[in-house]
CSV table of C-alpha atoms in Angstrom, one decimal:
chain,number,residue,atom,x,y,z
H,8,MET,CA,-0.1,0.0,0.1
H,9,LEU,CA,1.5,3.8,-1.3
H,10,GLY,CA,1.9,5.9,1.8
H,11,ASN,CA,0.4,9.8,1.2
H,12,GLY,CA,3.7,10.9,-0.3
H,13,MET,CA,4.3,7.7,-2.7
H,14,ALA,CA,0.7,8.1,-3.8
H,15,ALA,CA,0.9,11.9,-4.4
H,16,LEU,CA,3.9,11.2,-6.6
H,17,ARG,CA,2.0,8.4,-8.7
H,18,ASP,CA,-0.8,10.7,-9.1
H,19,THR,CA,1.3,13.4,-9.9
H,20,LEU,CA,3.0,11.4,-12.9
H,21,VAL,CA,0.3,9.4,-14.4
H,22,ARG,CA,-2.0,12.7,-15.1
H,23,ALA,CA,2.0,14.0,-16.0
H,24,ARG,CA,1.4,11.6,-18.9
H,25,THR,CA,-0.8,12.6,-20.6
H,26,GLU,CA,1.6,15.6,-21.9
H,27,PRO,CA,4.1,15.3,-25.3
H,28,VAL,CA,6.8,16.4,-23.2
H,29,LEU,CA,10.3,14.8,-21.3
H,30,SER,CA,10.0,14.3,-17.2
H,31,ILE,CA,13.1,13.7,-15.3
H,32,LEU,CA,12.9,12.1,-12.1
H,33,ILE,CA,16.3,13.3,-10.5
H,34,PHE,CA,17.5,10.6,-7.6
H,35,HIS,CA,20.5,11.3,-5.5
H,36,ARG,CA,20.9,8.1,-3.2
H,37,VAL,CA,19.0,5.3,-2.8
H,38,LEU,CA,19.6,3.8,0.5
H,39,ALA,CA,19.5,0.1,1.4
H,40,ALA,CA,17.5,0.9,5.4
H,41,PRO,CA,15.9,4.2,5.9
H,42,ASP,CA,18.3,6.6,7.4
H,43,PRO,CA,16.4,10.1,8.6
H,44,MET,CA,20.1,11.6,8.7
H,45,ALA,CA,20.8,10.6,4.9
H,46,ALA,CA,19.3,13.8,3.1
H,47,GLY,CA,18.5,13.6,-0.4
H,48,GLY,CA,18.0,9.8,-0.9
H,49,VAL,CA,14.5,7.6,-1.0
H,50,THR,CA,14.8,3.9,0.1
H,51,GLN,CA,15.2,0.9,-1.7
H,52,ASP,CA,11.1,0.1,-0.9
H,53,GLU,CA,10.1,3.5,-2.3
H,54,PHE,CA,12.4,3.8,-4.6
H,55,ALA,CA,10.7,-0.1,-6.2
H,56,ARG,CA,7.9,1.5,-5.8
H,57,ILE,CA,8.1,4.8,-7.6
H,58,ALA,CA,10.1,2.2,-10.3
H,59,ALA,CA,7.0,0.0,-10.6
H,60,ILE,CA,4.7,2.9,-11.4
H,61,VAL,CA,7.2,4.6,-14.3
H,62,ARG,CA,6.9,0.5,-15.6
H,63,ARG,CA,3.2,0.9,-15.9
H,64,HIS,CA,2.4,3.9,-17.4
H,65,PHE,CA,5.3,5.6,-19.1
H,66,ALA,CA,7.7,5.0,-21.6
H,67,CYS,CA,11.3,5.1,-19.9
H,68,PHE,CA,14.4,6.1,-22.1
H,69,PRO,CA,18.1,7.0,-21.4
H,70,LEU,CA,18.2,10.6,-21.1
H,71,SER,CA,20.1,10.9,-24.4
H,72,GLU,CA,17.8,9.2,-26.2
H,73,ALA,CA,14.9,10.9,-24.3
H,74,VAL,CA,16.4,14.0,-25.6
H,75,ALA,CA,17.0,12.9,-28.9
H,76,ARG,CA,13.3,12.1,-29.4
H,77,LEU,CA,11.8,15.2,-28.3
H,78,ASP,CA,14.4,17.2,-30.4
H,79,SER,CA,13.3,15.3,-33.2
H,80,GLY,CA,9.8,16.4,-32.6
H,81,VAL,CA,9.3,12.0,-31.9
H,82,PRO,CA,5.1,12.6,-29.4
H,83,GLY,CA,4.5,11.2,-26.1
H,84,HIS,CA,5.6,11.6,-23.0
H,85,MET,CA,8.7,10.1,-22.3
H,86,LEU,CA,10.3,10.1,-18.8
H,87,ALA,CA,14.0,9.3,-17.4
H,88,ILE,CA,15.3,7.8,-14.6
H,89,THR,CA,18.4,9.7,-13.1
H,90,PHE,CA,21.1,10.4,-10.1
H,91,ASP,CA,23.1,12.7,-9.6
H,92,ASP,CA,27.1,12.5,-8.0
H,93,GLY,CA,27.9,8.8,-7.9
H,94,TYR,CA,27.1,7.3,-4.9
H,95,CYS,CA,27.9,3.8,-4.7
H,96,ASP,CA,24.4,3.2,-3.7
H,97,ASN,CA,23.5,3.8,-7.0
H,98,LEU,CA,25.1,0.9,-8.5
H,99,ASP,CA,24.8,-2.1,-5.4
H,100,VAL,CA,21.1,-0.8,-4.6
H,101,ALA,CA,19.5,1.3,-7.7
H,102,LEU,CA,20.9,-0.9,-10.2
H,103,PRO,CA,19.0,-4.1,-9.4
H,104,ILE,CA,15.5,-2.5,-8.9
H,105,LEU,CA,16.1,-0.6,-12.1
H,106,ARG,CA,17.4,-4.1,-13.9
H,107,ARG,CA,13.8,-5.8,-11.9
H,108,TYR,CA,11.7,-3.4,-13.9
H,109,GLY,CA,13.6,-2.8,-17.5
H,110,LEU,CA,14.5,0.4,-16.6
H,111,PRO,CA,17.7,2.5,-17.9
H,112,ALA,CA,19.1,5.5,-15.8
H,113,THR,CA,21.8,7.9,-16.6
H,114,VAL,CA,24.3,8.7,-13.2
H,115,PHE,CA,26.2,12.1,-13.4
H,116,VAL,CA,29.6,11.8,-11.7
H,117,ALA,CA,31.0,13.8,-9.7
H,118,THR,CA,34.8,12.8,-10.8
H,119,ASN,CA,37.2,14.1,-7.7
H,120,TYR,CA,34.9,12.1,-4.8
H,121,LEU,CA,35.4,8.1,-6.6
H,122,ASP,CA,37.8,6.4,-4.5
H,123,GLY,CA,37.2,7.2,-0.9
H,124,GLY,CA,36.1,11.3,-1.9
H,125,VAL,CA,33.9,12.7,0.5
H,126,MET,CA,31.1,15.5,-0.5
H,127,TRP,CA,31.3,18.5,1.4
H,128,ASN,CA,28.4,18.1,2.2
H,129,ASP,CA,28.2,14.7,3.3
H,130,VAL,CA,31.6,16.1,5.6
H,131,VAL,CA,28.9,18.2,7.0
H,132,GLY,CA,25.8,15.8,7.2
H,133,GLU,CA,28.0,13.2,8.5
H,134,SER,CA,30.1,15.5,11.2
H,135,ILE,CA,26.0,16.5,12.4
H,136,ALA,CA,24.2,13.3,12.7
H,137,ARG,CA,27.6,11.0,14.4
H,138,THR,CA,28.6,13.6,16.8
H,139,SER,CA,28.6,13.3,20.8
H,140,HIS,CA,28.4,17.1,20.8
H,141,SER,CA,24.8,18.4,22.1
H,142,THR,CA,25.4,21.9,20.1
H,143,LEU,CA,26.4,23.3,16.7
H,144,SER,CA,28.1,26.6,17.1
H,145,HIS,CA,29.7,28.2,13.7
H,146,GLU,CA,30.4,32.0,13.2
H,147,LEU,CA,28.4,31.3,9.3
H,148,LEU,CA,25.5,30.5,11.8
H,149,ASP,CA,23.0,33.2,13.2
H,150,THR,CA,22.2,31.7,16.9
H,151,ALA,CA,24.8,31.4,18.8
H,152,ALA,CA,24.4,27.9,19.3
H,153,VAL,CA,22.4,24.8,17.3
H,154,PRO,CA,21.0,22.0,19.9
H,155,LEU,CA,21.7,18.8,18.7
H,156,ASP,CA,19.3,16.9,20.9
H,157,GLY,CA,17.9,14.4,18.4
H,158,VAL,CA,16.8,13.8,15.2
H,159,ALA,CA,14.3,16.6,13.9
H,160,ALA,CA,17.4,19.2,15.4
H,161,ARG,CA,20.1,17.7,14.2
H,162,GLN,CA,18.3,17.5,10.7
H,163,ARG,CA,17.5,21.1,11.8
H,164,ALA,CA,21.3,21.9,12.2
H,165,ARG,CA,22.3,20.2,9.3
H,166,LYS,CA,20.2,22.0,6.6
H,167,LYS,CA,21.6,25.5,8.2
H,168,MET,CA,24.7,24.9,8.5
H,169,ILE,CA,24.6,23.6,4.6
H,170,GLY,CA,23.0,26.0,3.4
H,171,ALA,CA,25.5,28.5,5.4
H,172,LEU,CA,28.2,27.2,3.3
H,173,LYS,CA,26.4,26.3,-0.3
H,174,TYR,CA,27.5,29.3,-2.4
H,175,LEU,CA,30.7,30.0,-1.0
H,176,ALA,CA,33.9,29.1,-3.2
H,177,GLN,CA,34.6,25.6,-3.7
H,178,ASP,CA,37.5,25.3,-1.6
H,179,GLU,CA,36.3,27.6,1.5
H,180,ARG,CA,33.1,25.3,1.7
H,181,GLU,CA,35.4,22.5,1.7
H,182,ARG,CA,38.0,24.0,4.2
H,183,LEU,CA,35.5,24.8,6.5
H,184,ALA,CA,33.4,21.4,6.3
H,185,GLY,CA,36.6,19.8,7.0
H,186,GLU,CA,36.8,22.0,10.1
H,187,LEU,CA,33.5,21.3,11.1
H,188,ALA,CA,33.9,18.0,11.5
H,189,ARG,CA,36.9,18.0,13.5
H,190,LYS,CA,35.1,20.4,15.7
H,191,LEU,CA,32.7,17.8,16.4
H,192,GLU,CA,35.1,15.0,16.5
H,193,VAL,CA,33.6,13.1,13.6
H,194,ARG,CA,35.9,11.4,10.9
H,195,PRO,CA,33.2,11.0,7.6
H,196,ARG,CA,32.8,7.8,5.9
H,197,THR,CA,34.9,7.5,2.9
H,198,ASP,CA,32.8,4.7,1.3
H,199,LEU,CA,29.7,6.4,-0.2
H,200,MET,CA,30.7,7.1,-3.5
H,201,LEU,CA,31.9,4.9,-6.2
H,202,SER,CA,34.8,3.6,-6.0
H,203,THR,CA,36.9,3.5,-10.5
H,204,ALA,CA,36.5,-0.3,-10.5
H,205,GLN,CA,32.2,0.2,-9.3
H,206,LEU,CA,31.9,3.1,-12.0
H,207,GLN,CA,32.9,0.8,-14.6
H,208,THR,CA,30.8,-2.3,-13.5
H,209,LEU,CA,27.6,0.6,-13.2
H,210,ALA,CA,29.1,1.6,-16.7
H,211,ALA,CA,28.7,-2.0,-18.5
H,212,ASP,CA,25.4,-1.9,-17.2
H,213,PRO,CA,22.9,-2.1,-21.0
H,214,LEU,CA,20.5,-0.1,-18.6
H,215,ILE,CA,23.1,2.9,-17.8
H,216,GLU,CA,24.4,5.9,-19.5
H,217,ILE,CA,27.2,8.0,-17.7
H,218,GLY,CA,27.1,11.9,-17.2
H,219,GLY,CA,29.3,14.3,-16.6
H,220,HIS,CA,29.1,15.9,-13.0
H,221,THR,CA,32.2,18.3,-13.3
H,222,ARG,CA,35.1,17.3,-11.1
H,223,SER,CA,34.5,18.5,-7.7
H,224,HIS,CA,30.9,20.1,-8.0
H,225,PRO,CA,31.4,23.2,-7.4
H,226,ILE,CA,28.6,25.7,-7.8
H,227,LEU,CA,29.5,27.1,-11.4
H,228,ALA,CA,27.5,30.9,-11.2
H,229,CYS,CA,30.0,31.6,-7.9
H,230,THR,CA,33.3,30.0,-10.0
H,231,ASP,CA,35.6,31.9,-12.2
H,232,ASP,CA,35.3,31.1,-16.1
H,233,ALA,CA,38.1,29.7,-17.0
H,234,ALA,CA,37.4,27.2,-13.9
H,235,ALA,CA,33.8,26.4,-14.7
H,236,ALA,CA,35.4,25.1,-18.0
H,237,ASN,CA,38.0,23.5,-16.8
H,238,GLU,CA,35.7,21.5,-14.1
H,239,MET,CA,33.7,20.3,-17.3
H,240,ALA,CA,36.0,19.3,-19.7
H,241,GLU,CA,38.3,17.8,-17.0
H,242,GLY,CA,35.2,15.5,-15.3
H,243,LYS,CA,34.1,14.5,-19.1
H,244,LYS,CA,37.6,13.9,-20.3
H,245,GLN,CA,38.2,11.9,-16.7
H,246,LEU,CA,34.9,10.0,-16.9
H,247,GLU,CA,35.8,8.7,-20.2
H,248,GLU,CA,39.4,7.6,-19.6
H,249,ILE,CA,37.6,5.1,-17.0
H,250,ILE,CA,34.6,4.0,-19.0
H,251,GLY,CA,36.3,3.4,-22.3
H,252,LYS,CA,33.7,5.2,-24.4
H,253,PRO,CA,32.1,8.3,-24.7
H,254,VAL,CA,30.5,10.7,-22.3
H,255,TYR,CA,27.5,12.3,-24.2
H,256,GLY,CA,25.2,14.2,-21.0
H,257,PHE,CA,26.0,17.0,-18.2
H,258,ALA,CA,24.0,17.4,-15.3
H,259,TYR,CA,25.1,21.3,-13.8
H,260,PRO,CA,25.9,20.8,-9.8
H,261,ASN,CA,22.9,21.9,-7.7
H,262,GLY,CA,21.0,22.6,-11.1
H,263,GLN,CA,18.8,26.2,-10.1
H,264,PRO,CA,19.0,28.1,-13.9
H,265,GLY,CA,20.1,31.5,-12.9
H,266,LYS,CA,21.2,30.8,-9.3
H,267,ASP,CA,23.3,27.9,-10.1
H,268,TYR,CA,24.8,28.1,-13.5
H,269,MET,CA,24.1,31.3,-15.6
H,270,PRO,CA,23.4,30.7,-20.1
H,271,GLU,CA,26.8,31.1,-20.4
H,272,HIS,CA,28.0,27.8,-19.2
H,273,ALA,CA,26.1,25.8,-21.7
H,274,GLY,CA,28.7,27.3,-24.2
H,275,MET,CA,31.5,26.8,-22.0
H,276,ALA,CA,30.7,22.8,-21.8
H,277,PRO,CA,32.4,20.5,-24.5
H,278,VAL,CA,31.0,19.8,-27.4
H,279,SER,CA,29.8,16.6,-26.9
H,280,TYR,CA,27.9,17.4,-24.7
């Protein structure tokens, strides 16, 4: 039986299928078990229910094929499934479900975090989730101390801290995230992201296509033009060297047009994107 949130998603998807457009379902993580402190994830049971809805009601395509069909005027409503960043549960948890329902997906990978890297937001989230400290204080927060007494309080603290760091320069937010981990006396996990070997396994599956997501996941609008262009080009090059085939798709980090990336960034992307 679907919960209220899942039922609402089902109803929205079913209504949308009558429109001749492309819908994209964007995921980050698919969790093997519920974890209230894991931001940006759905559980494997939730993902399986979503996959069943997609299988029943939609024509699902790899994103590159869906875009090509849309550009060529193919009628009907298409749907694509994507994953951002490159978490290893995309392989371990999501892929078996995609195989069960025969659904393709595109995985956008930020290459700097392969093989044990930790994204700055995960450093923040892990530190707040696992610390034994009862409060959090930081110069960038608008209060003297944020309580950490319980899951809800830690969720609020994580949201506040990530919001305070998100639009800083990439080096600065990584530095501050590392300082936070040391202050809260937590060593973040280094097994969240794909290894090179796992990425190769994922890319070899016929249901999966790999896309670029820069090297270090900067907010491009907060990055100088030369660095932004290098992030896109080098991320693509590294992926192609690892998986041994062309990479055509690209997802802008964070992805809000006019805030996280600007029109000029589309012109910086390598031609084959």
